[in-house]
Amino acid sequence: MEYKNDFVVAHLLGLDFCKDHNLNTDGAILVFKNLIKSIISTNYNIILTSDHSGEEFIPYFEVFTHSK
Protein backbone atom coordinates (compact mmCIF):
# COMPACT_ATOMS: atom_id res chain seq x y z
CA MET A 1 0.00 0.00 0.00
CA GLU A 2 1.34 3.43 -0.91
CA TYR A 3 0.63 6.60 1.08
CA LYS A 4 1.56 9.57 -1.07
CA ASN A 5 -0.23 12.44 0.64
CA ASP A 6 -1.67 10.89 3.79
CA PHE A 7 -0.85 12.47 7.13
CA VAL A 8 -1.36 11.33 10.70
CA VAL A 9 -1.74 14.19 13.18
CA ALA A 10 -0.76 13.43 16.78
CA HIS A 11 -1.53 16.06 19.43
CA LEU A 12 -0.49 15.75 23.07
CA LEU A 13 -3.67 17.16 24.59
CA GLY A 14 -3.67 18.10 28.25
CA LEU A 15 0.01 18.85 28.80
CA ASP A 16 -0.85 22.49 29.52
CA PHE A 17 -3.59 21.45 31.97
CA CYS A 18 -1.22 19.08 33.79
CA LYS A 19 1.49 21.72 34.09
CA ASP A 20 -0.98 24.38 35.28
CA HIS A 21 -2.30 22.05 38.01
CA ASN A 22 1.08 20.63 39.08
CA LEU A 23 0.19 17.17 37.76
CA ASN A 24 2.85 14.71 36.62
CA THR A 25 3.19 14.63 32.82
CA ASP A 26 5.47 11.56 32.58
CA GLY A 27 2.61 9.23 31.63
CA ALA A 28 1.23 11.55 28.97
CA ILE A 29 4.65 12.07 27.43
CA LEU A 30 5.34 8.30 27.47
CA VAL A 31 2.08 7.66 25.59
CA PHE A 32 3.00 10.41 23.11
CA LYS A 33 6.48 8.88 22.56
CA ASN A 34 5.00 5.40 22.01
CA LEU A 35 2.48 6.81 19.55
CA ILE A 36 5.27 8.57 17.65
CA LYS A 37 7.32 5.35 17.48
CA SER A 38 4.32 3.45 16.14
CA ILE A 39 3.52 6.03 13.47
CA ILE A 40 7.15 6.39 12.36
CA SER A 41 7.22 2.67 11.52
CA THR A 42 4.47 3.25 8.90
CA ASN A 43 4.53 4.96 5.51
CA TYR A 44 2.37 7.84 6.74
CA ASN A 45 3.60 11.42 6.95
CA ILE A 46 3.27 12.76 10.48
CA ILE A 47 2.39 16.09 12.09
CA LEU A 48 3.15 16.30 15.82
CA THR A 49 1.81 19.06 18.07
CA SER A 50 1.43 19.75 21.78
CA ASP A 51 -0.15 22.31 24.09
CA HIS A 52 1.67 25.37 25.36
CA SER A 53 2.94 24.77 28.87
CA GLY A 54 5.37 27.62 29.43
CA GLU A 55 8.50 25.80 28.27
CA GLU A 56 10.72 27.32 25.62
CA PHE A 57 10.00 24.63 23.03
CA ILE A 58 6.29 24.16 23.74
CA PRO A 59 3.95 24.37 21.91
CA TYR A 60 5.73 21.83 19.79
CA PHE A 61 5.04 21.41 16.08
CA GLU A 62 6.93 19.21 13.65
CA VAL A 63 6.24 17.55 10.31
CA PHE A 64 7.90 14.27 9.35
CA THR A 65 7.67 13.10 5.74
CA HIS A 66 8.85 9.86 4.19
CA SER A 67 11.32 10.02 1.31
CA LYS A 68 10.18 8.74 -2.03
mmJSON file of the N, C-alpha and C atoms, coordinates in Angstrom:
{"data_MODEL":{"atom_site":{
"group_PDB":["ATOM","ATOM","ATOM","ATOM","ATOM","ATOM","ATOM","ATOM","ATOM","ATOM","ATOM","ATOM","ATOM","ATOM","ATOM","ATOM","ATOM","ATOM","ATOM","ATOM","ATOM","ATOM","ATOM","ATOM","ATOM","ATOM","ATOM","ATOM","ATOM","ATOM","ATOM","ATOM","ATOM","ATOM","ATOM","ATOM","ATOM","ATOM","ATOM","ATOM","ATOM","ATOM","ATOM","ATOM","ATOM","ATOM","ATOM","ATOM","ATOM","ATOM","ATOM","ATOM","ATOM","ATOM","ATOM","ATOM","ATOM","ATOM","ATOM","ATOM","ATOM","ATOM","ATOM","ATOM","ATOM","ATOM","ATOM","ATOM","ATOM","ATOM","ATOM","ATOM","ATOM","ATOM","ATOM","ATOM","ATOM","ATOM","ATOM","ATOM","ATOM","ATOM","ATOM","ATOM","ATOM","ATOM","ATOM","ATOM","ATOM","ATOM","ATOM","ATOM","ATOM","ATOM","ATOM","ATOM","ATOM","ATOM","ATOM","ATOM","ATOM","ATOM","ATOM","ATOM","ATOM","ATOM","ATOM","ATOM","ATOM","ATOM","ATOM","ATOM","ATOM","ATOM","ATOM","ATOM","ATOM","ATOM","ATOM","ATOM","ATOM","ATOM","ATOM","ATOM","ATOM","ATOM","ATOM","ATOM","ATOM","ATOM","ATOM","ATOM","ATOM","ATOM","ATOM","ATOM","ATOM","ATOM","ATOM","ATOM","ATOM","ATOM","ATOM","ATOM","ATOM","ATOM","ATOM","ATOM","ATOM","ATOM","ATOM","ATOM","ATOM","ATOM","ATOM","ATOM","ATOM","ATOM","ATOM","ATOM","ATOM","ATOM","ATOM","ATOM","ATOM","ATOM","ATOM","ATOM","ATOM","ATOM","ATOM","ATOM","ATOM","ATOM","ATOM","ATOM","ATOM","ATOM","ATOM","ATOM","ATOM","ATOM","ATOM","ATOM","ATOM","ATOM","ATOM","ATOM","ATOM","ATOM","ATOM","ATOM","ATOM","ATOM","ATOM","ATOM","ATOM","ATOM","ATOM","ATOM","ATOM","ATOM","ATOM","ATOM"],
"id":[1,2,3,4,5,6,7,8,9,10,11,12,13,14,15,16,17,18,19,20,21,22,23,24,25,26,27,28,29,30,31,32,33,34,35,36,37,38,39,40,41,42,43,44,45,46,47,48,49,50,51,52,53,54,55,56,57,58,59,60,61,62,63,64,65,66,67,68,69,70,71,72,73,74,75,76,77,78,79,80,81,82,83,84,85,86,87,88,89,90,91,92,93,94,95,96,97,98,99,100,101,102,103,104,105,106,107,108,109,110,111,112,113,114,115,116,117,118,119,120,121,122,123,124,125,126,127,128,129,130,131,132,133,134,135,136,137,138,139,140,141,142,143,144,145,146,147,148,149,150,151,152,153,154,155,156,157,158,159,160,161,162,163,164,165,166,167,168,169,170,171,172,173,174,175,176,177,178,179,180,181,182,183,184,185,186,187,188,189,190,191,192,193,194,195,196,197,198,199,200,201,202,203,204],
"type_symbol":["N","C","C","N","C","C","N","C","C","N","C","C","N","C","C","N","C","C","N","C","C","N","C","C","N","C","C","N","C","C","N","C","C","N","C","C","N","C","C","N","C","C","N","C","C","N","C","C","N","C","C","N","C","C","N","C","C","N","C","C","N","C","C","N","C","C","N","C","C","N","C","C","N","C","C","N","C","C","N","C","C","N","C","C","N","C","C","N","C","C","N","C","C","N","C","C","N","C","C","N","C","C","N","C","C","N","C","C","N","C","C","N","C","C","N","C","C","N","C","C","N","C","C","N","C","C","N","C","C","N","C","C","N","C","C","N","C","C","N","C","C","N","C","C","N","C","C","N","C","C","N","C","C","N","C","C","N","C","C","N","C","C","N","C","C","N","C","C","N","C","C","N","C","C","N","C","C","N","C","C","N","C","C","N","C","C","N","C","C","N","C","C","N","C","C","N","C","C","N","C","C","N","C","C"],
"label_atom_id":["N","CA","C","N","CA","C","N","CA","C","N","CA","C","N","CA","C","N","CA","C","N","CA","C","N","CA","C","N","CA","C","N","CA","C","N","CA","C","N","CA","C","N","CA","C","N","CA","C","N","CA","C","N","CA","C","N","CA","C","N","CA","C","N","CA","C","N","CA","C","N","CA","C","N","CA","C","N","CA","C","N","CA","C","N","CA","C","N","CA","C","N","CA","C","N","CA","C","N","CA","C","N","CA","C","N","CA","C","N","CA","C","N","CA","C","N","CA","C","N","CA","C","N","CA","C","N","CA","C","N","CA","C","N","CA","C","N","CA","C","N","CA","C","N","CA","C","N","CA","C","N","CA","C","N","CA","C","N","CA","C","N","CA","C","N","CA","C","N","CA","C","N","CA","C","N","CA","C","N","CA","C","N","CA","C","N","CA","C","N","CA","C","N","CA","C","N","CA","C","N","CA","C","N","CA","C","N","CA","C","N","CA","C","N","CA","C","N","CA","C","N","CA","C","N","CA","C","N","CA","C","N","CA","C","N","CA","C"],
"label_alt_id":[null,null,null,null,null,null,null,null,null,null,null,null,null,null,null,null,null,null,null,null,null,null,null,null,null,null,null,null,null,null,null,null,null,null,null,null,null,null,null,null,null,null,null,null,null,null,null,null,null,null,null,null,null,null,null,null,null,null,null,null,null,null,null,null,null,null,null,null,null,null,null,null,null,null,null,null,null,null,null,null,null,null,null,null,null,null,null,null,null,null,null,null,null,null,null,null,null,null,null,null,null,null,null,null,null,null,null,null,null,null,null,null,null,null,null,null,null,null,null,null,null,null,null,null,null,null,null,null,null,null,null,null,null,null,null,null,null,null,null,null,null,null,null,null,null,null,null,null,null,null,null,null,null,null,null,null,null,null,null,null,null,null,null,null,null,null,null,null,null,null,null,null,null,null,null,null,null,null,null,null,null,null,null,null,null,null,null,null,null,null,null,null,null,null,null,null,null,null,null,null,null,null,null,null],
"label_comp_id":["MET","MET","MET","GLU","GLU","GLU","TYR","TYR","TYR","LYS","LYS","LYS","ASN","ASN","ASN","ASP","ASP","ASP","PHE","PHE","PHE","VAL","VAL","VAL","VAL","VAL","VAL","ALA","ALA","ALA","HIS","HIS","HIS","LEU","LEU","LEU","LEU","LEU","LEU","GLY","GLY","GLY","LEU","LEU","LEU","ASP","ASP","ASP","PHE","PHE","PHE","CYS","CYS","CYS","LYS","LYS","LYS","ASP","ASP","ASP","HIS","HIS","HIS","ASN","ASN","ASN","LEU","LEU","LEU","ASN","ASN","ASN","THR","THR","THR","ASP","ASP","ASP","GLY","GLY","GLY","ALA","ALA","ALA","ILE","ILE","ILE","LEU","LEU","LEU","VAL","VAL","VAL","PHE","PHE","PHE","LYS","LYS","LYS","ASN","ASN","ASN","LEU","LEU","LEU","ILE","ILE","ILE","LYS","LYS","LYS","SER","SER","SER","ILE","ILE","ILE","ILE","ILE","ILE","SER","SER","SER","THR","THR","THR","ASN","ASN","ASN","TYR","TYR","TYR","ASN","ASN","ASN","ILE","ILE","ILE","ILE","ILE","ILE","LEU","LEU","LEU","THR","THR","THR","SER","SER","SER","ASP","ASP","ASP","HIS","HIS","HIS","SER","SER","SER","GLY","GLY","GLY","GLU","GLU","GLU","GLU","GLU","GLU","PHE","PHE","PHE","ILE","ILE","ILE","PRO","PRO","PRO","TYR","TYR","TYR","PHE","PHE","PHE","GLU","GLU","GLU","VAL","VAL","VAL","PHE","PHE","PHE","THR","THR","THR","HIS","HIS","HIS","SER","SER","SER","LYS","LYS","LYS"],
"label_asym_id":["A","A","A","A","A","A","A","A","A","A","A","A","A","A","A","A","A","A","A","A","A","A","A","A","A","A","A","A","A","A","A","A","A","A","A","A","A","A","A","A","A","A","A","A","A","A","A","A","A","A","A","A","A","A","A","A","A","A","A","A","A","A","A","A","A","A","A","A","A","A","A","A","A","A","A","A","A","A","A","A","A","A","A","A","A","A","A","A","A","A","A","A","A","A","A","A","A","A","A","A","A","A","A","A","A","A","A","A","A","A","A","A","A","A","A","A","A","A","A","A","A","A","A","A","A","A","A","A","A","A","A","A","A","A","A","A","A","A","A","A","A","A","A","A","A","A","A","A","A","A","A","A","A","A","A","A","A","A","A","A","A","A","A","A","A","A","A","A","A","A","A","A","A","A","A","A","A","A","A","A","A","A","A","A","A","A","A","A","A","A","A","A","A","A","A","A","A","A","A","A","A","A","A","A"],
"label_entity_id":["1","1","1","1","1","1","1","1","1","1","1","1","1","1","1","1","1","1","1","1","1","1","1","1","1","1","1","1","1","1","1","1","1","1","1","1","1","1","1","1","1","1","1","1","1","1","1","1","1","1","1","1","1","1","1","1","1","1","1","1","1","1","1","1","1","1","1","1","1","1","1","1","1","1","1","1","1","1","1","1","1","1","1","1","1","1","1","1","1","1","1","1","1","1","1","1","1","1","1","1","1","1","1","1","1","1","1","1","1","1","1","1","1","1","1","1","1","1","1","1","1","1","1","1","1","1","1","1","1","1","1","1","1","1","1","1","1","1","1","1","1","1","1","1","1","1","1","1","1","1","1","1","1","1","1","1","1","1","1","1","1","1","1","1","1","1","1","1","1","1","1","1","1","1","1","1","1","1","1","1","1","1","1","1","1","1","1","1","1","1","1","1","1","1","1","1","1","1","1","1","1","1","1","1"],
"label_seq_id":[1,1,1,2,2,2,3,3,3,4,4,4,5,5,5,6,6,6,7,7,7,8,8,8,9,9,9,10,10,10,11,11,11,12,12,12,13,13,13,14,14,14,15,15,15,16,16,16,17,17,17,18,18,18,19,19,19,20,20,20,21,21,21,22,22,22,23,23,23,24,24,24,25,25,25,26,26,26,27,27,27,28,28,28,29,29,29,30,30,30,31,31,31,32,32,32,33,33,33,34,34,34,35,35,35,36,36,36,37,37,37,38,38,38,39,39,39,40,40,40,41,41,41,42,42,42,43,43,43,44,44,44,45,45,45,46,46,46,47,47,47,48,48,48,49,49,49,50,50,50,51,51,51,52,52,52,53,53,53,54,54,54,55,55,55,56,56,56,57,57,57,58,58,58,59,59,59,60,60,60,61,61,61,62,62,62,63,63,63,64,64,64,65,65,65,66,66,66,67,67,67,68,68,68],
"pdbx_PDB_ins_code":[null,null,null,null,null,null,null,null,null,null,null,null,null,null,null,null,null,null,null,null,null,null,null,null,null,null,null,null,null,null,null,null,null,null,null,null,null,null,null,null,null,null,null,null,null,null,null,null,null,null,null,null,null,null,null,null,null,null,null,null,null,null,null,null,null,null,null,null,null,null,null,null,null,null,null,null,null,null,null,null,null,null,null,null,null,null,null,null,null,null,null,null,null,null,null,null,null,null,null,null,null,null,null,null,null,null,null,null,null,null,null,null,null,null,null,null,null,null,null,null,null,null,null,null,null,null,null,null,null,null,null,null,null,null,null,null,null,null,null,null,null,null,null,null,null,null,null,null,null,null,null,null,null,null,null,null,null,null,null,null,null,null,null,null,null,null,null,null,null,null,null,null,null,null,null,null,null,null,null,null,null,null,null,null,null,null,null,null,null,null,null,null,null,null,null,null,null,null,null,null,null,null,null,null],
"Cartn_x":[0.852,0.0,0.897,0.541,1.345,0.57,1.239,0.628,1.352,0.85,1.563,1.33,0.096,-0.226,-0.968,-0.941,-1.668,-0.843,-1.505,-0.848,-1.566,-0.817,-1.359,-1.002,-1.986,-1.742,-1.841,-0.778,-0.762,-0.61,-1.558,-1.532,-1.527,-0.561,-0.494,-1.407,-2.655,-3.669,-3.563,-3.629,-3.667,-2.354,-1.269,0.013,-0.064,-0.684,-0.852,-1.657,-2.752,-3.589,-2.786,-2.023,-1.216,-0.198,0.485,1.494,0.847,-0.304,-0.985,-1.48,-1.762,-2.303,-1.285,-0.006,1.084,0.892,0.368,0.195,1.386,1.736,2.846,2.504,3.427,3.195,3.955,4.666,5.468,4.632,3.462,2.605,2.129,1.711,1.228,2.343,3.529,4.653,5.073,5.012,5.336,4.366,3.079,2.084,2.373,2.691,3.003,4.22,5.274,6.478,6.169,5.363,5.002,4.167,3.279,2.477,3.373,4.331,5.267,6.044,6.568,7.324,6.471,5.212,4.32,4.06,3.829,3.525,4.755,5.93,7.154,7.424,6.98,7.215,6.283,5.38,4.469,4.974,4.21,4.535,3.81,3.104,2.372,3.322,2.95,3.602,2.987,3.717,3.272,3.376,2.349,2.388,2.233,3.184,3.145,2.953,2.043,1.813,1.594,1.743,1.433,0.928,0.347,-0.148,1.01,0.695,1.668,1.684,2.869,2.945,4.003,4.424,5.373,6.828,7.119,8.5,8.904,10.188,10.725,10.311,10.263,9.996,8.578,7.679,6.294,5.448,4.498,3.952,4.929,4.825,5.725,4.981,5.635,5.044,6.153,5.935,6.925,6.225,6.754,6.236,7.33,6.99,7.9,7.32,8.119,7.666,8.611,8.052,8.852,9.428,10.674,11.32,10.712,10.713,10.18,11.299],
"Cartn_y":[-1.175,0.0,1.237,2.222,3.434,4.627,5.433,6.604,7.842,8.441,9.572,10.874,11.152,12.445,12.298,11.112,10.889,11.343,12.001,12.468,11.918,11.627,11.333,12.528,13.069,14.194,13.669,13.848,13.428,14.675,14.876,16.057,15.604,16.069,15.749,16.715,16.327,17.157,17.025,18.116,18.095,18.397,18.541,18.855,20.196,21.164,22.486,22.384,21.627,21.447,20.81,19.761,19.077,20.02,20.783,21.717,22.793,23.321,24.379,23.904,22.596,22.049,21.176,21.365,20.629,19.119,18.606,17.171,16.603,15.383,14.711,14.479,14.796,14.628,13.44,12.68,11.561,10.549,10.207,9.23,9.727,10.982,11.549,11.608,11.984,12.075,10.685,9.677,8.304,7.798,8.058,7.661,8.356,9.639,10.408,9.817,9.481,8.883,7.538,6.709,5.405,5.562,6.532,6.815,7.248,8.11,8.571,7.394,6.525,5.354,4.468,4.278,3.446,4.06,5.356,6.025,6.076,6.3,6.386,5.079,3.96,2.673,2.44,3.365,3.251,4.101,4.123,4.964,6.304,6.582,7.84,9.005,10.181,11.417,11.799,12.506,12.757,14.241,14.753,16.095,15.907,16.402,16.297,17.678,17.789,19.062,18.806,19.844,19.752,21.105,21.08,22.308,23.191,24.453,25.374,25.121,24.982,24.77,25.642,26.697,27.617,27.316,26.132,25.804,26.494,26.615,27.316,26.655,25.343,24.632,24.085,24.594,24.157,25.399,25.506,24.367,23.823,22.544,21.827,21.516,21.733,21.411,20.893,19.747,19.208,18.345,18.376,17.546,16.575,15.297,14.266,13.723,13.684,13.101,11.981,10.981,9.857,10.187,9.804,10.019,9.092,9.551,8.742,7.959],
"Cartn_z":[0.0,0.0,0.0,-0.796,-0.906,-0.352,0.452,1.081,0.59,-0.466,-1.065,-0.319,0.025,0.638,1.959,2.545,3.787,4.984,5.916,7.133,8.354,9.385,10.698,11.567,12.275,13.178,14.604,15.38,16.781,17.646,18.565,19.434,20.889,21.651,23.073,23.817,23.948,24.59,26.108,26.794,28.246,28.933,28.18,28.805,29.53,28.909,29.515,30.809,30.781,31.968,33.099,32.768,33.787,34.411,33.582,34.094,34.971,34.529,35.28,36.644,36.767,38.01,38.748,38.417,39.079,39.048,37.937,37.761,36.995,37.285,36.62,35.149,34.267,32.823,32.245,33.083,32.579,31.8,32.312,31.634,30.285,30.23,28.968,27.934,28.362,27.433,26.972,27.85,27.466,26.404,26.593,25.59,24.265,24.311,23.107,22.395,23.151,22.557,21.907,22.575,22.008,20.748,20.742,19.552,18.398,18.674,17.649,17.076,17.943,17.481,16.58,16.942,16.135,14.769,14.737,13.474,12.576,13.157,12.36,11.624,12.166,11.516,10.327,10.042,8.899,7.74,6.667,5.512,5.55,6.628,6.741,7.007,6.535,6.948,8.29,9.113,10.481,10.823,11.503,12.09,13.593,14.367,15.822,16.429,17.377,18.066,19.554,20.355,21.782,22.27,23.471,24.094,24.53,24.758,25.36,26.86,27.419,28.868,29.524,28.84,29.426,29.133,28.601,28.268,26.979,26.78,25.618,24.301,24.279,23.029,22.945,23.757,23.736,23.521,22.645,21.915,20.878,20.683,19.789,18.503,17.376,16.077,15.178,14.579,13.652,12.614,11.399,10.307,9.896,9.842,9.347,8.049,7.003,5.739,5.336,4.669,4.191,2.828,2.61,1.309,0.273,-0.929,-2.034,-2.661],
"occupancy":[1.0,1.0,1.0,1.0,1.0,1.0,1.0,1.0,1.0,1.0,1.0,1.0,1.0,1.0,1.0,1.0,1.0,1.0,1.0,1.0,1.0,1.0,1.0,1.0,1.0,1.0,1.0,1.0,1.0,1.0,1.0,1.0,1.0,1.0,1.0,1.0,1.0,1.0,1.0,1.0,1.0,1.0,1.0,1.0,1.0,1.0,1.0,1.0,1.0,1.0,1.0,1.0,1.0,1.0,1.0,1.0,1.0,1.0,1.0,1.0,1.0,1.0,1.0,1.0,1.0,1.0,1.0,1.0,1.0,1.0,1.0,1.0,1.0,1.0,1.0,1.0,1.0,1.0,1.0,1.0,1.0,1.0,1.0,1.0,1.0,1.0,1.0,1.0,1.0,1.0,1.0,1.0,1.0,1.0,1.0,1.0,1.0,1.0,1.0,1.0,1.0,1.0,1.0,1.0,1.0,1.0,1.0,1.0,1.0,1.0,1.0,1.0,1.0,1.0,1.0,1.0,1.0,1.0,1.0,1.0,1.0,1.0,1.0,1.0,1.0,1.0,1.0,1.0,1.0,1.0,1.0,1.0,1.0,1.0,1.0,1.0,1.0,1.0,1.0,1.0,1.0,1.0,1.0,1.0,1.0,1.0,1.0,1.0,1.0,1.0,1.0,1.0,1.0,1.0,1.0,1.0,1.0,1.0,1.0,1.0,1.0,1.0,1.0,1.0,1.0,1.0,1.0,1.0,1.0,1.0,1.0,1.0,1.0,1.0,1.0,1.0,1.0,1.0,1.0,1.0,1.0,1.0,1.0,1.0,1.0,1.0,1.0,1.0,1.0,1.0,1.0,1.0,1.0,1.0,1.0,1.0,1.0,1.0,1.0,1.0,1.0,1.0,1.0,1.0],
"B_iso_or_equiv":[0.0,0.0,0.0,0.0,0.0,0.0,0.0,0.0,0.0,0.0,0.0,0.0,0.0,0.0,0.0,0.0,0.0,0.0,0.0,0.0,0.0,0.0,0.0,0.0,0.0,0.0,0.0,0.0,0.0,0.0,0.0,0.0,0.0,0.0,0.0,0.0,0.0,0.0,0.0,0.0,0.0,0.0,0.0,0.0,0.0,0.0,0.0,0.0,0.0,0.0,0.0,0.0,0.0,0.0,0.0,0.0,0.0,0.0,0.0,0.0,0.0,0.0,0.0,0.0,0.0,0.0,0.0,0.0,0.0,0.0,0.0,0.0,0.0,0.0,0.0,0.0,0.0,0.0,0.0,0.0,0.0,0.0,0.0,0.0,0.0,0.0,0.0,0.0,0.0,0.0,0.0,0.0,0.0,0.0,0.0,0.0,0.0,0.0,0.0,0.0,0.0,0.0,0.0,0.0,0.0,0.0,0.0,0.0,0.0,0.0,0.0,0.0,0.0,0.0,0.0,0.0,0.0,0.0,0.0,0.0,0.0,0.0,0.0,0.0,0.0,0.0,0.0,0.0,0.0,0.0,0.0,0.0,0.0,0.0,0.0,0.0,0.0,0.0,0.0,0.0,0.0,0.0,0.0,0.0,0.0,0.0,0.0,0.0,0.0,0.0,0.0,0.0,0.0,0.0,0.0,0.0,0.0,0.0,0.0,0.0,0.0,0.0,0.0,0.0,0.0,0.0,0.0,0.0,0.0,0.0,0.0,0.0,0.0,0.0,0.0,0.0,0.0,0.0,0.0,0.0,0.0,0.0,0.0,0.0,0.0,0.0,0.0,0.0,0.0,0.0,0.0,0.0,0.0,0.0,0.0,0.0,0.0,0.0,0.0,0.0,0.0,0.0,0.0,0.0],
"pdbx_formal_charge":[null,null,null,null,null,null,null,null,null,null,null,null,null,null,null,null,null,null,null,null,null,null,null,null,null,null,null,null,null,null,null,null,null,null,null,null,null,null,null,null,null,null,null,null,null,null,null,null,null,null,null,null,null,null,null,null,null,null,null,null,null,null,null,null,null,null,null,null,null,null,null,null,null,null,null,null,null,null,null,null,null,null,null,null,null,null,null,null,null,null,null,null,null,null,null,null,null,null,null,null,null,null,null,null,null,null,null,null,null,null,null,null,null,null,null,null,null,null,null,null,null,null,null,null,null,null,null,null,null,null,null,null,null,null,null,null,null,null,null,null,null,null,null,null,null,null,null,null,null,null,null,null,null,null,null,null,null,null,null,null,null,null,null,null,null,null,null,null,null,null,null,null,null,null,null,null,null,null,null,null,null,null,null,null,null,null,null,null,null,null,null,null,null,null,null,null,null,null,null,null,null,null,null,null],
"auth_seq_id":[1,1,1,2,2,2,3,3,3,4,4,4,5,5,5,6,6,6,7,7,7,8,8,8,9,9,9,10,10,10,11,11,11,12,12,12,13,13,13,14,14,14,15,15,15,16,16,16,17,17,17,18,18,18,19,19,19,20,20,20,21,21,21,22,22,22,23,23,23,24,24,24,25,25,25,26,26,26,27,27,27,28,28,28,29,29,29,30,30,30,31,31,31,32,32,32,33,33,33,34,34,34,35,35,35,36,36,36,37,37,37,38,38,38,39,39,39,40,40,40,41,41,41,42,42,42,43,43,43,44,44,44,45,45,45,46,46,46,47,47,47,48,48,48,49,49,49,50,50,50,51,51,51,52,52,52,53,53,53,54,54,54,55,55,55,56,56,56,57,57,57,58,58,58,59,59,59,60,60,60,61,61,61,62,62,62,63,63,63,64,64,64,65,65,65,66,66,66,67,67,67,68,68,68],
"auth_comp_id":["MET","MET","MET","GLU","GLU","GLU","TYR","TYR","TYR","LYS","LYS","LYS","ASN","ASN","ASN","ASP","ASP","ASP","PHE","PHE","PHE","VAL","VAL","VAL","VAL","VAL","VAL","ALA","ALA","ALA","HIS","HIS","HIS","LEU","LEU","LEU","LEU","LEU","LEU","GLY","GLY","GLY","LEU","LEU","LEU","ASP","ASP","ASP","PHE","PHE","PHE","CYS","CYS","CYS","LYS","LYS","LYS","ASP","ASP","ASP","HIS","HIS","HIS","ASN","ASN","ASN","LEU","LEU","LEU","ASN","ASN","ASN","THR","THR","THR","ASP","ASP","ASP","GLY","GLY","GLY","ALA","ALA","ALA","ILE","ILE","ILE","LEU","LEU","LEU","VAL","VAL","VAL","PHE","PHE","PHE","LYS","LYS","LYS","ASN","ASN","ASN","LEU","LEU","LEU","ILE","ILE","ILE","LYS","LYS","LYS","SER","SER","SER","ILE","ILE","ILE","ILE","ILE","ILE","SER","SER","SER","THR","THR","THR","ASN","ASN","ASN","TYR","TYR","TYR","ASN","ASN","ASN","ILE","ILE","ILE","ILE","ILE","ILE","LEU","LEU","LEU","THR","THR","THR","SER","SER","SER","ASP","ASP","ASP","HIS","HIS","HIS","SER","SER","SER","GLY","GLY","GLY","GLU","GLU","GLU","GLU","GLU","GLU","PHE","PHE","PHE","ILE","ILE","ILE","PRO","PRO","PRO","TYR","TYR","TYR","PHE","PHE","PHE","GLU","GLU","GLU","VAL","VAL","VAL","PHE","PHE","PHE","THR","THR","THR","HIS","HIS","HIS","SER","SER","SER","LYS","LYS","LYS"],
"auth_asym_id":["A","A","A","A","A","A","A","A","A","A","A","A","A","A","A","A","A","A","A","A","A","A","A","A","A","A","A","A","A","A","A","A","A","A","A","A","A","A","A","A","A","A","A","A","A","A","A","A","A","A","A","A","A","A","A","A","A","A","A","A","A","A","A","A","A","A","A","A","A","A","A","A","A","A","A","A","A","A","A","A","A","A","A","A","A","A","A","A","A","A","A","A","A","A","A","A","A","A","A","A","A","A","A","A","A","A","A","A","A","A","A","A","A","A","A","A","A","A","A","A","A","A","A","A","A","A","A","A","A","A","A","A","A","A","A","A","A","A","A","A","A","A","A","A","A","A","A","A","A","A","A","A","A","A","A","A","A","A","A","A","A","A","A","A","A","A","A","A","A","A","A","A","A","A","A","A","A","A","A","A","A","A","A","A","A","A","A","A","A","A","A","A","A","A","A","A","A","A","A","A","A","A","A","A"],
"auth_atom_id":["N","CA","C","N","CA","C","N","CA","C","N","CA","C","N","CA","C","N","CA","C","N","CA","C","N","CA","C","N","CA","C","N","CA","C","N","CA","C","N","CA","C","N","CA","C","N","CA","C","N","CA","C","N","CA","C","N","CA","C","N","CA","C","N","CA","C","N","CA","C","N","CA","C","N","CA","C","N","CA","C","N","CA","C","N","CA","C","N","CA","C","N","CA","C","N","CA","C","N","CA","C","N","CA","C","N","CA","C","N","CA","C","N","CA","C","N","CA","C","N","CA","C","N","CA","C","N","CA","C","N","CA","C","N","CA","C","N","CA","C","N","CA","C","N","CA","C","N","CA","C","N","CA","C","N","CA","C","N","CA","C","N","CA","C","N","CA","C","N","CA","C","N","CA","C","N","CA","C","N","CA","C","N","CA","C","N","CA","C","N","CA","C","N","CA","C","N","CA","C","N","CA","C","N","CA","C","N","CA","C","N","CA","C","N","CA","C","N","CA","C","N","CA","C","N","CA","C","N","CA","C","N","CA","C","N","CA","C"],
"pdbx_PDB_model_num":[1,1,1,1,1,1,1,1,1,1,1,1,1,1,1,1,1,1,1,1,1,1,1,1,1,1,1,1,1,1,1,1,1,1,1,1,1,1,1,1,1,1,1,1,1,1,1,1,1,1,1,1,1,1,1,1,1,1,1,1,1,1,1,1,1,1,1,1,1,1,1,1,1,1,1,1,1,1,1,1,1,1,1,1,1,1,1,1,1,1,1,1,1,1,1,1,1,1,1,1,1,1,1,1,1,1,1,1,1,1,1,1,1,1,1,1,1,1,1,1,1,1,1,1,1,1,1,1,1,1,1,1,1,1,1,1,1,1,1,1,1,1,1,1,1,1,1,1,1,1,1,1,1,1,1,1,1,1,1,1,1,1,1,1,1,1,1,1,1,1,1,1,1,1,1,1,1,1,1,1,1,1,1,1,1,1,1,1,1,1,1,1,1,1,1,1,1,1,1,1,1,1,1,1]
}}}
